[in-house]
PDB file of C-alpha atoms in Angstrom:
ATOM      1  CA  MET A   1       0.002  -0.035   0.019  1.00 83.00           C
ATOM      2  CA  LEU A   2       2.707   2.499   0.899  1.00 88.00           C
ATOM      3  CA  TYR A   3       4.899   1.667  -2.105  1.00 88.00           C
ATOM      4  CA  GLU A   4       1.860   2.396  -4.490  1.00 90.00           C
ATOM      5  CA  ARG A   5       1.536   5.784  -2.775  1.00 91.00           C
ATOM      6  CA  ARG A   6       5.235   6.796  -2.994  1.00 91.00           C
ATOM      7  CA  GLY A   7       4.351   9.413  -5.721  1.00 93.00           C
ATOM      8  CA  ASP A   8       2.286  11.280  -3.088  1.00 94.00           C
ATOM      9  CA  PHE A   9       5.307  12.173  -1.022  1.00 97.00           C
ATOM     10  CA  ASP A  10       8.224  14.600  -1.519  1.00 97.00           C
ATOM     11  CA  GLY A  11      10.459  12.721   0.920  1.00 98.00           C
ATOM     12  CA  VAL A  12      10.672  10.841   4.226  1.00 98.00           C
ATOM     13  CA  TRP A  13      11.463  12.175   7.710  1.00 98.00           C
ATOM     14  CA  GLY A  14      11.593  10.553  11.075  1.00 96.00           C
ATOM     15  CA  PRO A  15      12.272  12.013  14.482  1.00 94.00           C
ATOM     16  CA  PRO A  16      15.856  11.496  15.838  1.00 90.00           C
ATOM     17  CA  ARG A  17      16.657   8.201  17.403  1.00 83.00           C
ATOM     18  CA  GLY A  18      13.536   5.951  17.008  1.00 88.00           C
ATOM     19  CA  GLY A  19      12.273   7.271  13.663  1.00 93.00           C
ATOM     20  CA  LEU A  20      15.598   7.791  12.019  1.00 94.00           C
ATOM     21  CA  PRO A  21      16.483   4.182  11.176  1.00 93.00           C
ATOM     22  CA  LEU A  22      13.052   3.567   9.727  1.00 94.00           C
ATOM     23  CA  ALA A  23      13.067   6.831   7.701  1.00 96.00           C
ATOM     24  CA  VAL A  24      16.350   5.999   6.158  1.00 96.00           C
ATOM     25  CA  ALA A  25      15.260   2.457   5.266  1.00 94.00           C
ATOM     26  CA  LEU A  26      11.944   3.617   3.791  1.00 95.00           C
ATOM     27  CA  SER A  27      13.669   6.354   1.821  1.00 97.00           C
ATOM     28  CA  HIS A  28      15.836   3.728   0.143  1.00 97.00           C
ATOM     29  CA  GLY A  29      12.910   1.260  -0.288  1.00 95.00           C
ATOM     30  CA  LEU A  30      10.512   3.835  -1.679  1.00 96.00           C
ATOM     31  CA  GLY A  31      13.082   5.636  -3.833  1.00 96.00           C
ATOM     32  CA  LEU A  32      12.344   8.948  -1.949  1.00 97.00           C
ATOM     33  CA  PRO A  33      14.817  11.428  -0.525  1.00 98.00           C
ATOM     34  CA  PHE A  34      15.616  11.262   3.188  1.00 98.00           C
ATOM     35  CA  LEU A  35      14.849  14.723   4.618  1.00 97.00           C
ATOM     36  CA  PRO A  36      16.700  16.318   7.525  1.00 95.00           C
ATOM     37  CA  GLU A  37      13.410  17.912   8.507  1.00 95.00           C
ATOM     38  CA  PRO A  38       9.808  17.807   7.160  1.00 96.00           C
ATOM     39  CA  LYS A  39       9.718  19.789   3.868  1.00 94.00           C
ATOM     40  CA  SER A  40       5.979  20.151   3.340  1.00 97.00           C
ATOM     41  CA  ILE A  41       2.655  18.505   4.126  1.00 96.00           C
ATOM     42  CA  LYS A  42       3.644  15.906   1.465  1.00 97.00           C
ATOM     43  CA  THR A  43       6.506  14.670   3.650  1.00 97.00           C
ATOM     44  CA  LEU A  44       5.985  11.101   4.865  1.00 98.00           C
ATOM     45  CA  ILE A  45       6.538  11.017   8.659  1.00 98.00           C
ATOM     46  CA  VAL A  46       7.741   7.745  10.214  1.00 97.00           C
ATOM     47  CA  ASP A  47       8.594   6.601  13.705  1.00 94.00           C
ATOM     48  CA  ASP A  48       9.229   3.245  15.325  1.00 93.00           C
ATOM     49  CA  ILE A  49       6.259   3.334  17.738  1.00 90.00           C
ATOM     50  CA  ALA A  50       3.191   5.501  18.584  1.00 91.00           C
ATOM     51  CA  ASP A  51       3.153   4.667  22.347  1.00 89.00           C
ATOM     52  CA  THR A  52       1.968   7.936  23.918  1.00 88.00           C
ATOM     53  CA  GLY A  53       1.617   9.492  20.450  1.00 91.00           C
ATOM     54  CA  LYS A  54       3.090  12.813  21.540  1.00 93.00           C
ATOM     55  CA  THR A  55       5.946  12.707  19.013  1.00 93.00           C
ATOM     56  CA  LEU A  56       3.535  12.323  16.090  1.00 94.00           C
ATOM     57  CA  GLU A  57       0.718  14.416  17.517  1.00 95.00           C
ATOM     58  CA  LYS A  58       1.758  17.627  15.710  1.00 94.00           C
ATOM     59  CA  PHE A  59       1.827  15.811  12.355  1.00 95.00           C
ATOM     60  CA  SER A  60      -1.327  13.721  12.691  1.00 91.00           C
ATOM     61  CA  LEU A  61      -3.748  16.181  11.008  1.00 93.00           C
ATOM     62  CA  THR A  62      -1.443  17.307   8.262  1.00 95.00           C
ATOM     63  CA  HIS A  63       0.843  14.498   7.221  1.00 97.00           C
ATOM     64  CA  PHE A  64       0.683  10.784   6.336  1.00 97.00           C
ATOM     65  CA  THR A  65       2.250   8.869   9.316  1.00 97.00           C
ATOM     66  CA  VAL A  66       3.660   5.423   9.547  1.00 96.00           C
ATOM     67  CA  THR A  67       4.971   3.404  12.513  1.00 94.00           C
ATOM     68  CA  LEU A  68       6.009  -0.165  13.254  1.00 93.00           C
ATOM     69  CA  PHE A  69       3.909  -0.374  16.441  1.00 92.00           C
ATOM     70  CA  TYR A  70       0.813   1.391  17.712  1.00 93.00           C
ATOM     71  CA  HIS A  71      -0.364   1.238  21.358  1.00 91.00           C
ATOM     72  CA  TRP A  72      -4.098   1.799  22.143  1.00 91.00           C
ATOM     73  CA  GLN A  73      -3.208   4.561  24.662  1.00 90.00           C
ATOM     74  CA  SER A  74      -1.642   6.724  21.997  1.00 92.00           C
ATOM     75  CA  VAL A  75      -3.209  10.101  21.389  1.00 95.00           C
ATOM     76  CA  THR A  76      -2.358   9.635  17.679  1.00 95.00           C
ATOM     77  CA  ILE A  77      -3.308   6.759  15.393  1.00 96.00           C
ATOM     78  CA  PRO A  78      -0.853   6.414  12.532  1.00 97.00           C
ATOM     79  CA  ASN A  79      -2.167   6.066   9.015  1.00 96.00           C
ATOM     80  CA  ILE A  80      -0.284   2.754   8.756  1.00 95.00           C
ATOM     81  CA  TYR A  81       1.127   0.655  11.494  1.00 95.00           C
ATOM     82  CA  LEU A  82       2.347  -2.894  11.270  1.00 91.00           C
ATOM     83  CA  ARG A  83       1.425  -4.248  14.706  1.00 86.00           C
ATOM     84  CA  GLU A  84      -0.479  -3.289  17.933  1.00 85.00           C
ATOM     85  CA  LYS A  85       1.857  -3.120  20.890  1.00 82.00           C
ATOM     86  CA  ASN A  86       0.809  -5.148  23.923  1.00 78.00           C
ATOM     87  CA  GLU A  87       2.074  -4.408  27.411  1.00 74.00           C
ATOM     88  CA  GLY A  88       5.803  -4.662  27.881  1.00 73.00           C
ATOM     89  CA  TRP A  89       8.728  -2.917  26.601  1.00 72.00           C
ATOM     90  CA  ILE A  90       9.884  -3.181  22.914  1.00 72.00           C
ATOM     91  CA  ILE A  91      13.609  -3.153  22.370  1.00 75.00           C
ATOM     92  CA  PHE A  92      14.370  -2.307  18.712  1.00 72.00           C
ATOM     93  CA  PRO A  93      17.688  -3.434  17.112  1.00 70.00           C
ATOM     94  CA  TRP A  94      18.887   0.221  16.998  1.00 73.00           C
ATOM     95  CA  GLU A  95      18.493   0.629  20.794  1.00 75.00           C
ATOM     96  CA  LYS A  96      20.963  -0.382  23.532  1.00 74.00           C
ATOM     97  CA  GLY A  97      18.228  -1.879  25.561  1.00 58.00           C
ATOM     98  CA  LYS A  98      16.261  -0.950  28.558  1.00 57.00           C
ATOM     99  CA  GLU A  99      18.641   0.365  31.160  1.00 54.00           C
TER     100      GLU A  99
END
């Protein structure tokens, strides 16, 4: 679904740390430029998880958003997410682990 819509976007951006690895991977996979900051409302916004949703909240009404995980308590529901998060901590490969 996302690949078919790649022409709708002018690039990909993700917030530093969690969203950055996914943004870089999607920019390669979709053939879109990675952007150091959102360029316009056509910028695809990606993050690893919408847990509280605060990070994506300012983009939710204006941008297309994508996450790997979504938690029901999030104030923002991404346009696309791969899985719902259950209770517990998710450690992504790009993180050191829970300290």
